[in-house]
mmCIF file with all atom_site columns, C-alpha atoms in Angstrom:
data_model
loop_
_atom_site.group_PDB
_atom_site.id
_atom_site.type_symbol
_atom_site.label_atom_id
_atom_site.label_alt_id
_atom_site.label_comp_id
_atom_site.label_asym_id
_atom_site.label_entity_id
_atom_site.label_seq_id
_atom_site.pdbx_PDB_ins_code
_atom_site.Cartn_x
_atom_site.Cartn_y
_atom_site.Cartn_z
_atom_site.occupancy
_atom_site.B_iso_or_equiv
_atom_site.pdbx_formal_charge
_atom_site.auth_seq_id
_atom_site.auth_comp_id
_atom_site.auth_asym_id
_atom_site.auth_atom_id
_atom_site.pdbx_PDB_model_num
ATOM 1   C CA . MET Z 1 1   ? -80.792  -113.419 -9.045  1.00 0.00 ? 1   MET Z CA 1
ATOM 2   C CA . SER Z 1 2   ? -83.994  -113.064 -6.300  1.00 0.00 ? 2   SER Z CA 1
ATOM 3   C CA . PRO Z 1 3   ? -82.916  -111.210 -3.408  1.00 0.00 ? 3   PRO Z CA 1
ATOM 4   C CA . THR Z 1 4   ? -84.609  -111.902 -0.104  1.00 0.00 ? 4   THR Z CA 1
ATOM 5   C CA . VAL Z 1 5   ? -83.814  -109.277 2.639   1.00 0.00 ? 5   VAL Z CA 1
ATOM 6   C CA . GLN Z 1 6   ? -85.152  -109.650 5.938   1.00 0.00 ? 6   GLN Z CA 1
ATOM 7   C CA . GLY Z 1 7   ? -86.565  -106.025 6.747   1.00 0.00 ? 7   GLY Z CA 1
ATOM 8   C CA . GLU Z 1 8   ? -88.236  -105.195 10.070  1.00 0.00 ? 8   GLU Z CA 1
ATOM 9   C CA . ILE Z 1 9   ? -91.638  -105.023 11.102  1.00 0.00 ? 9   ILE Z CA 1
ATOM 10  C CA . LEU Z 1 10  ? -92.607  -101.375 11.635  1.00 0.00 ? 10  LEU Z CA 1
ATOM 11  C CA . VAL Z 1 11  ? -96.233  -101.972 11.419  1.00 0.00 ? 11  VAL Z CA 1
ATOM 12  C CA . PRO Z 1 12  ? -97.862  -105.727 10.254  1.00 0.00 ? 12  PRO Z CA 1
ATOM 13  C CA . GLY Z 1 13  ? -100.585 -105.932 8.207   1.00 0.00 ? 13  GLY Z CA 1
ATOM 14  C CA . ALA Z 1 14  ? -100.946 -107.673 5.436   1.00 0.00 ? 14  ALA Z CA 1
ATOM 15  C CA . ALA Z 1 15  ? -98.733  -109.242 3.349   1.00 0.00 ? 15  ALA Z CA 1
ATOM 16  C CA . GLY Z 1 16  ? -98.160  -108.084 -0.258  1.00 0.00 ? 16  GLY Z CA 1
ATOM 17  C CA . GLU Z 1 17  ? -97.330  -108.336 -3.961  1.00 0.00 ? 17  GLU Z CA 1
ATOM 18  C CA . GLY Z 1 18  ? -96.191  -105.937 -6.782  1.00 0.00 ? 18  GLY Z CA 1
ATOM 19  C CA . ARG Z 1 19  ? -94.242  -104.208 -9.164  1.00 0.00 ? 19  ARG Z CA 1
ATOM 20  C CA . ALA Z 1 20  ? -91.732  -102.623 -6.641  1.00 0.00 ? 20  ALA Z CA 1
ATOM 21  C CA . LEU Z 1 21  ? -91.507  -98.973  -7.296  1.00 0.00 ? 21  LEU Z CA 1
ATOM 22  C CA . VAL Z 1 22  ? -88.378  -97.501  -5.443  1.00 0.00 ? 22  VAL Z CA 1
ATOM 23  C CA . LEU Z 1 23  ? -88.513  -93.724  -5.142  1.00 0.00 ? 23  LEU Z CA 1
ATOM 24  C CA . THR Z 1 24  ? -85.641  -91.869  -6.328  1.00 0.00 ? 24  THR Z CA 1
ATOM 25  C CA . ALA Z 1 25  ? -86.539  -88.976  -3.477  1.00 0.00 ? 25  ALA Z CA 1
ATOM 26  C CA . PRO Z 1 26  ? -88.346  -88.610  -0.586  1.00 0.00 ? 26  PRO Z CA 1
ATOM 27  C CA . ILE Z 1 27  ? -91.974  -87.760  -0.471  1.00 0.00 ? 27  ILE Z CA 1
ATOM 28  C CA . SER Z 1 28  ? -94.491  -85.692  1.014   1.00 0.00 ? 28  SER Z CA 1
ATOM 29  C CA . PHE Z 1 29  ? -97.782  -87.362  0.780   1.00 0.00 ? 29  PHE Z CA 1
ATOM 30  C CA . TRP Z 1 30  ? -99.847  -84.571  1.596   1.00 0.00 ? 30  TRP Z CA 1
ATOM 31  C CA . GLY Z 1 31  ? -99.636  -82.401  -1.488  1.00 0.00 ? 31  GLY Z CA 1
ATOM 32  C CA . GLY Z 1 32  ? -97.312  -85.257  -3.244  1.00 0.00 ? 32  GLY Z CA 1
ATOM 33  C CA . VAL Z 1 33  ? -99.918  -88.552  -3.570  1.00 0.00 ? 33  VAL Z CA 1
ATOM 34  C CA . ASP Z 1 34  ? -103.698 -87.605  -4.909  1.00 0.00 ? 34  ASP Z CA 1
ATOM 35  C CA . PRO Z 1 35  ? -105.644 -90.311  -1.794  1.00 0.00 ? 35  PRO Z CA 1
ATOM 36  C CA . LYS Z 1 36  ? -108.205 -90.901  -4.770  1.00 0.00 ? 36  LYS Z CA 1
ATOM 37  C CA . SER Z 1 37  ? -105.595 -93.014  -7.216  1.00 0.00 ? 37  SER Z CA 1
ATOM 38  C CA . GLY Z 1 38  ? -102.769 -92.891  -5.479  1.00 0.00 ? 38  GLY Z CA 1
ATOM 39  C CA . ARG Z 1 39  ? -101.127 -90.872  -8.815  1.00 0.00 ? 39  ARG Z CA 1
ATOM 40  C CA . ILE Z 1 40  ? -98.027  -89.341  -7.258  1.00 0.00 ? 40  ILE Z CA 1
ATOM 41  C CA . ALA Z 1 41  ? -98.989  -85.568  -8.215  1.00 0.00 ? 41  ALA Z CA 1
ATOM 42  C CA . ASP Z 1 42  ? -96.150  -83.665  -7.275  1.00 0.00 ? 42  ASP Z CA 1
ATOM 43  C CA . VAL Z 1 43  ? -94.623  -82.295  -10.573 1.00 0.00 ? 43  VAL Z CA 1
ATOM 44  C CA . ARG Z 1 44  ? -91.215  -81.341  -8.213  1.00 0.00 ? 44  ARG Z CA 1
ATOM 45  C CA . HIS Z 1 45  ? -90.926  -85.525  -7.954  1.00 0.00 ? 45  HIS Z CA 1
ATOM 46  C CA . PRO Z 1 46  ? -88.687  -87.456  -10.317 1.00 0.00 ? 46  PRO Z CA 1
ATOM 47  C CA . GLN Z 1 47  ? -91.646  -90.154  -10.342 1.00 0.00 ? 47  GLN Z CA 1
ATOM 48  C CA . CYS Z 1 48  ? -94.507  -88.087  -10.745 1.00 0.00 ? 48  CYS Z CA 1
ATOM 49  C CA . GLY Z 1 49  ? -97.303  -89.466  -12.482 1.00 0.00 ? 49  GLY Z CA 1
ATOM 50  C CA . GLU Z 1 50  ? -96.994  -92.432  -11.253 1.00 0.00 ? 50  GLU Z CA 1
ATOM 51  C CA . THR Z 1 51  ? -99.124  -94.796  -9.405  1.00 0.00 ? 51  THR Z CA 1
ATOM 52  C CA . ILE Z 1 52  ? -98.416  -96.373  -6.228  1.00 0.00 ? 52  ILE Z CA 1
ATOM 53  C CA . SER Z 1 53  ? -101.669 -98.397  -6.034  1.00 0.00 ? 53  SER Z CA 1
ATOM 54  C CA . GLU Z 1 54  ? -101.088 -101.743 -5.342  1.00 0.00 ? 54  GLU Z CA 1
ATOM 55  C CA . LYS Z 1 55  ? -96.647  -101.169 -5.135  1.00 0.00 ? 55  LYS Z CA 1
ATOM 56  C CA . VAL Z 1 56  ? -94.374  -102.485 -3.091  1.00 0.00 ? 56  VAL Z CA 1
ATOM 57  C CA . LEU Z 1 57  ? -93.349  -99.069  -2.356  1.00 0.00 ? 57  LEU Z CA 1
ATOM 58  C CA . PHE Z 1 58  ? -89.587  -98.330  -1.240  1.00 0.00 ? 58  PHE Z CA 1
ATOM 59  C CA . LEU Z 1 59  ? -89.494  -94.812  0.094   1.00 0.00 ? 59  LEU Z CA 1
ATOM 60  C CA . PRO Z 1 60  ? -86.110  -93.656  0.604   1.00 0.00 ? 60  PRO Z CA 1
ATOM 61  C CA . GLY Z 1 61  ? -87.388  -90.683  3.281   1.00 0.00 ? 61  GLY Z CA 1
ATOM 62  C CA . THR Z 1 62  ? -90.237  -88.668  3.663   1.00 0.00 ? 62  THR Z CA 1
ATOM 63  C CA . ILE Z 1 63  ? -91.347  -84.850  3.801   1.00 0.00 ? 63  ILE Z CA 1
ATOM 64  C CA . GLY Z 1 64  ? -92.772  -84.548  7.046   1.00 0.00 ? 64  GLY Z CA 1
ATOM 65  C CA . SER Z 1 65  ? -96.440  -83.359  7.370   1.00 0.00 ? 65  SER Z CA 1
ATOM 66  C CA . SER Z 1 66  ? -98.920  -84.075  9.641   1.00 0.00 ? 66  SER Z CA 1
ATOM 67  C CA . SER Z 1 67  ? -101.235 -84.728  6.963   1.00 0.00 ? 67  SER Z CA 1
ATOM 68  C CA . ALA Z 1 68  ? -99.337  -87.634  5.643   1.00 0.00 ? 68  ALA Z CA 1
ATOM 69  C CA . SER Z 1 69  ? -101.114 -90.742  8.309   1.00 0.00 ? 69  SER Z CA 1
ATOM 70  C CA . ALA Z 1 70  ? -104.476 -88.596  6.868   1.00 0.00 ? 70  ALA Z CA 1
ATOM 71  C CA . ILE Z 1 71  ? -103.436 -89.118  3.248   1.00 0.00 ? 71  ILE Z CA 1
ATOM 72  C CA . LEU Z 1 72  ? -101.667 -93.106  4.013   1.00 0.00 ? 72  LEU Z CA 1
ATOM 73  C CA . MET Z 1 73  ? -105.712 -93.703  5.553   1.00 0.00 ? 73  MET Z CA 1
ATOM 74  C CA . GLU Z 1 74  ? -107.595 -92.530  3.104   1.00 0.00 ? 74  GLU Z CA 1
ATOM 75  C CA . LEU Z 1 75  ? -105.687 -94.148  0.647   1.00 0.00 ? 75  LEU Z CA 1
ATOM 76  C CA . VAL Z 1 76  ? -105.849 -97.562  2.554   1.00 0.00 ? 76  VAL Z CA 1
ATOM 77  C CA . HIS Z 1 77  ? -109.998 -96.920  2.813   1.00 0.00 ? 77  HIS Z CA 1
ATOM 78  C CA . SER Z 1 78  ? -109.925 -95.772  -1.008  1.00 0.00 ? 78  SER Z CA 1
ATOM 79  C CA . GLY Z 1 79  ? -108.335 -98.973  -2.235  1.00 0.00 ? 79  GLY Z CA 1
ATOM 80  C CA . HIS Z 1 80  ? -105.244 -97.545  -3.561  1.00 0.00 ? 80  HIS Z CA 1
ATOM 81  C CA . ALA Z 1 81  ? -102.876 -97.897  -0.584  1.00 0.00 ? 81  ALA Z CA 1
ATOM 82  C CA . PRO Z 1 82  ? -98.938  -99.387  -1.452  1.00 0.00 ? 82  PRO Z CA 1
ATOM 83  C CA . ALA Z 1 83  ? -99.089  -103.138 -1.637  1.00 0.00 ? 83  ALA Z CA 1
ATOM 84  C CA . ALA Z 1 84  ? -96.557  -102.753 1.199   1.00 0.00 ? 84  ALA Z CA 1
ATOM 85  C CA . LEU Z 1 85  ? -94.593  -100.303 2.355   1.00 0.00 ? 85  LEU Z CA 1
ATOM 86  C CA . VAL Z 1 86  ? -90.478  -99.978  2.936   1.00 0.00 ? 86  VAL Z CA 1
ATOM 87  C CA . LEU Z 1 87  ? -89.297  -97.520  4.412   1.00 0.00 ? 87  LEU Z CA 1
ATOM 88  C CA . HIS Z 1 88  ? -85.335  -96.258  4.732   1.00 0.00 ? 88  HIS Z CA 1
ATOM 89  C CA . GLU Z 1 89  ? -86.592  -95.326  8.352   1.00 0.00 ? 89  GLU Z CA 1
ATOM 90  C CA . PRO Z 1 90  ? -89.405  -95.344  10.469  1.00 0.00 ? 90  PRO Z CA 1
ATOM 91  C CA . ASP Z 1 91  ? -91.841  -91.923  9.845   1.00 0.00 ? 91  ASP Z CA 1
ATOM 92  C CA . ALA Z 1 92  ? -94.056  -91.705  13.390  1.00 0.00 ? 92  ALA Z CA 1
ATOM 93  C CA . ILE Z 1 93  ? -96.356  -89.922  11.188  1.00 0.00 ? 93  ILE Z CA 1
ATOM 94  C CA . LEU Z 1 94  ? -96.897  -91.442  7.734   1.00 0.00 ? 94  LEU Z CA 1
ATOM 95  C CA . LEU Z 1 95  ? -97.273  -94.843  9.814   1.00 0.00 ? 95  LEU Z CA 1
ATOM 96  C CA . LEU Z 1 96  ? -100.590 -93.752  12.427  1.00 0.00 ? 96  LEU Z CA 1
ATOM 97  C CA . GLY Z 1 97  ? -102.153 -93.550  8.636   1.00 0.00 ? 97  GLY Z CA 1
ATOM 98  C CA . LEU Z 1 98  ? -101.811 -97.097  8.978   1.00 0.00 ? 98  LEU Z CA 1
ATOM 99  C CA . ILE Z 1 99  ? -102.204 -98.107  12.708  1.00 0.00 ? 99  ILE Z CA 1
ATOM 100 C CA . VAL Z 1 100 ? -105.813 -96.077  13.107  1.00 0.00 ? 100 VAL Z CA 1
ATOM 101 C CA . ALA Z 1 101 ? -106.809 -97.576  9.943   1.00 0.00 ? 101 ALA Z CA 1
ATOM 102 C CA . ARG Z 1 102 ? -105.667 -100.790 11.637  1.00 0.00 ? 102 ARG Z CA 1
ATOM 103 C CA . GLU Z 1 103 ? -108.161 -99.770  14.528  1.00 0.00 ? 103 GLU Z CA 1
ATOM 104 C CA . MET Z 1 104 ? -111.145 -99.061  11.727  1.00 0.00 ? 104 MET Z CA 1
ATOM 105 C CA . GLY Z 1 105 ? -110.277 -102.245 10.912  1.00 0.00 ? 105 GLY Z CA 1
ATOM 106 C CA . TRP Z 1 106 ? -110.057 -101.857 7.424   1.00 0.00 ? 106 TRP Z CA 1
ATOM 107 C CA . GLN Z 1 107 ? -107.280 -104.275 6.131   1.00 0.00 ? 107 GLN Z CA 1
ATOM 108 C CA . THR Z 1 108 ? -103.647 -102.358 6.199   1.00 0.00 ? 108 THR Z CA 1
ATOM 109 C CA . PRO Z 1 109 ? -100.405 -103.689 3.984   1.00 0.00 ? 109 PRO Z CA 1
ATOM 110 C CA . ILE Z 1 110 ? -97.586  -104.634 6.135   1.00 0.00 ? 110 ILE Z CA 1
ATOM 111 C CA . ALA Z 1 111 ? -94.445  -102.056 6.846   1.00 0.00 ? 111 ALA Z CA 1
ATOM 112 C CA . VAL Z 1 112 ? -90.939  -102.578 6.917   1.00 0.00 ? 112 VAL Z CA 1
ATOM 113 C CA . LYS Z 1 113 ? -87.956  -100.456 7.260   1.00 0.00 ? 113 LYS Z CA 1
ATOM 114 C CA . LEU Z 1 114 ? -84.222  -102.107 5.269   1.00 0.00 ? 114 LEU Z CA 1
ATOM 115 C CA . GLY Z 1 115 ? -82.306  -99.783  4.337   1.00 0.00 ? 115 GLY Z CA 1
ATOM 116 C CA . SER Z 1 116 ? -82.435  -98.286  1.476   1.00 0.00 ? 116 SER Z CA 1
ATOM 117 C CA . ALA Z 1 117 ? -78.537  -99.359  -0.681  1.00 0.00 ? 117 ALA Z CA 1
ATOM 118 C CA . LYS Z 1 118 ? -81.008  -102.545 -0.953  1.00 0.00 ? 118 LYS Z CA 1
ATOM 119 C CA . PHE Z 1 119 ? -84.048  -100.574 -2.627  1.00 0.00 ? 119 PHE Z CA 1
ATOM 120 C CA . PRO Z 1 120 ? -82.368  -100.759 -6.125  1.00 0.00 ? 120 PRO Z CA 1
ATOM 121 C CA . ALA Z 1 121 ? -82.517  -104.851 -6.205  1.00 0.00 ? 121 ALA Z CA 1
ATOM 122 C CA . PHE Z 1 122 ? -86.130  -104.727 -6.526  1.00 0.00 ? 122 PHE Z CA 1
ATOM 123 C CA . GLY Z 1 123 ? -86.833  -101.909 -8.716  1.00 0.00 ? 123 GLY Z CA 1
ATOM 124 C CA . GLY Z 1 124 ? -89.199  -102.652 -11.408 1.00 0.00 ? 124 GLY Z CA 1
ATOM 125 C CA . ARG Z 1 125 ? -89.570  -105.593 -10.517 1.00 0.00 ? 125 ARG Z CA 1
ATOM 126 C CA . GLU Z 1 126 ? -92.166  -108.408 -9.013  1.00 0.00 ? 126 GLU Z CA 1
ATOM 127 C CA . VAL Z 1 127 ? -91.970  -108.460 -4.999  1.00 0.00 ? 127 VAL Z CA 1
ATOM 128 C CA . VAL Z 1 128 ? -93.058  -109.949 -2.301  1.00 0.00 ? 128 VAL Z CA 1
ATOM 129 C CA . ALA Z 1 129 ? -93.210  -108.707 1.279   1.00 0.00 ? 129 ALA Z CA 1
ATOM 130 C CA . ALA Z 1 130 ? -93.894  -111.409 3.998   1.00 0.00 ? 130 ALA Z CA 1
ATOM 131 C CA . THR Z 1 131 ? -95.910  -111.420 7.284   1.00 0.00 ? 131 THR Z CA 1
ATOM 132 C CA . ASP Z 1 132 ? -92.926  -111.781 8.864   1.00 0.00 ? 132 ASP Z CA 1
ATOM 133 C CA . GLY Z 1 133 ? -90.495  -108.170 6.976   1.00 0.00 ? 133 GLY Z CA 1
ATOM 134 C CA . SER Z 1 134 ? -89.255  -110.741 4.538   1.00 0.00 ? 134 SER Z CA 1
ATOM 135 C CA . ILE Z 1 135 ? -89.139  -108.662 1.368   1.00 0.00 ? 135 ILE Z CA 1
ATOM 136 C CA . SER Z 1 136 ? -88.386  -111.387 -1.915  1.00 0.00 ? 136 SER Z CA 1
ATOM 137 C CA . VAL Z 1 137 ? -88.372  -111.423 -5.803  1.00 0.00 ? 137 VAL Z CA 1
ATOM 138 C CA . LYS Z 1 138 ? -91.114  -113.421 -6.969  1.00 0.00 ? 138 LYS Z CA 1
#
């Protein structure tokens, strides 16, 4: 089975391709993700130790912090950003990091909105997030 779904583009960016990392719990980027490596550093998070770098990251939610945008910008700048972000709900603070990084001329991944009920079909599979917002298994 090769599911292809259409997501809603939240922030345009480069197409992304990589193994899907479907988080099973919301995450805080501030303190929850190491911006120098992309590793999930929050010891309370179920995917602690996994890296989000070069993955198509499916986020069921985020735990707010006004610093989330800065952490995402650092991830983009350090080359450890996800290949694409798929969010259940828009997170304006997190996505601000992509928008500012774009304004600085850095290549940013695409961010799309997709209902979390569709996330499990992609878990652990090689996924492509296209610039038109479609998400498919490679």
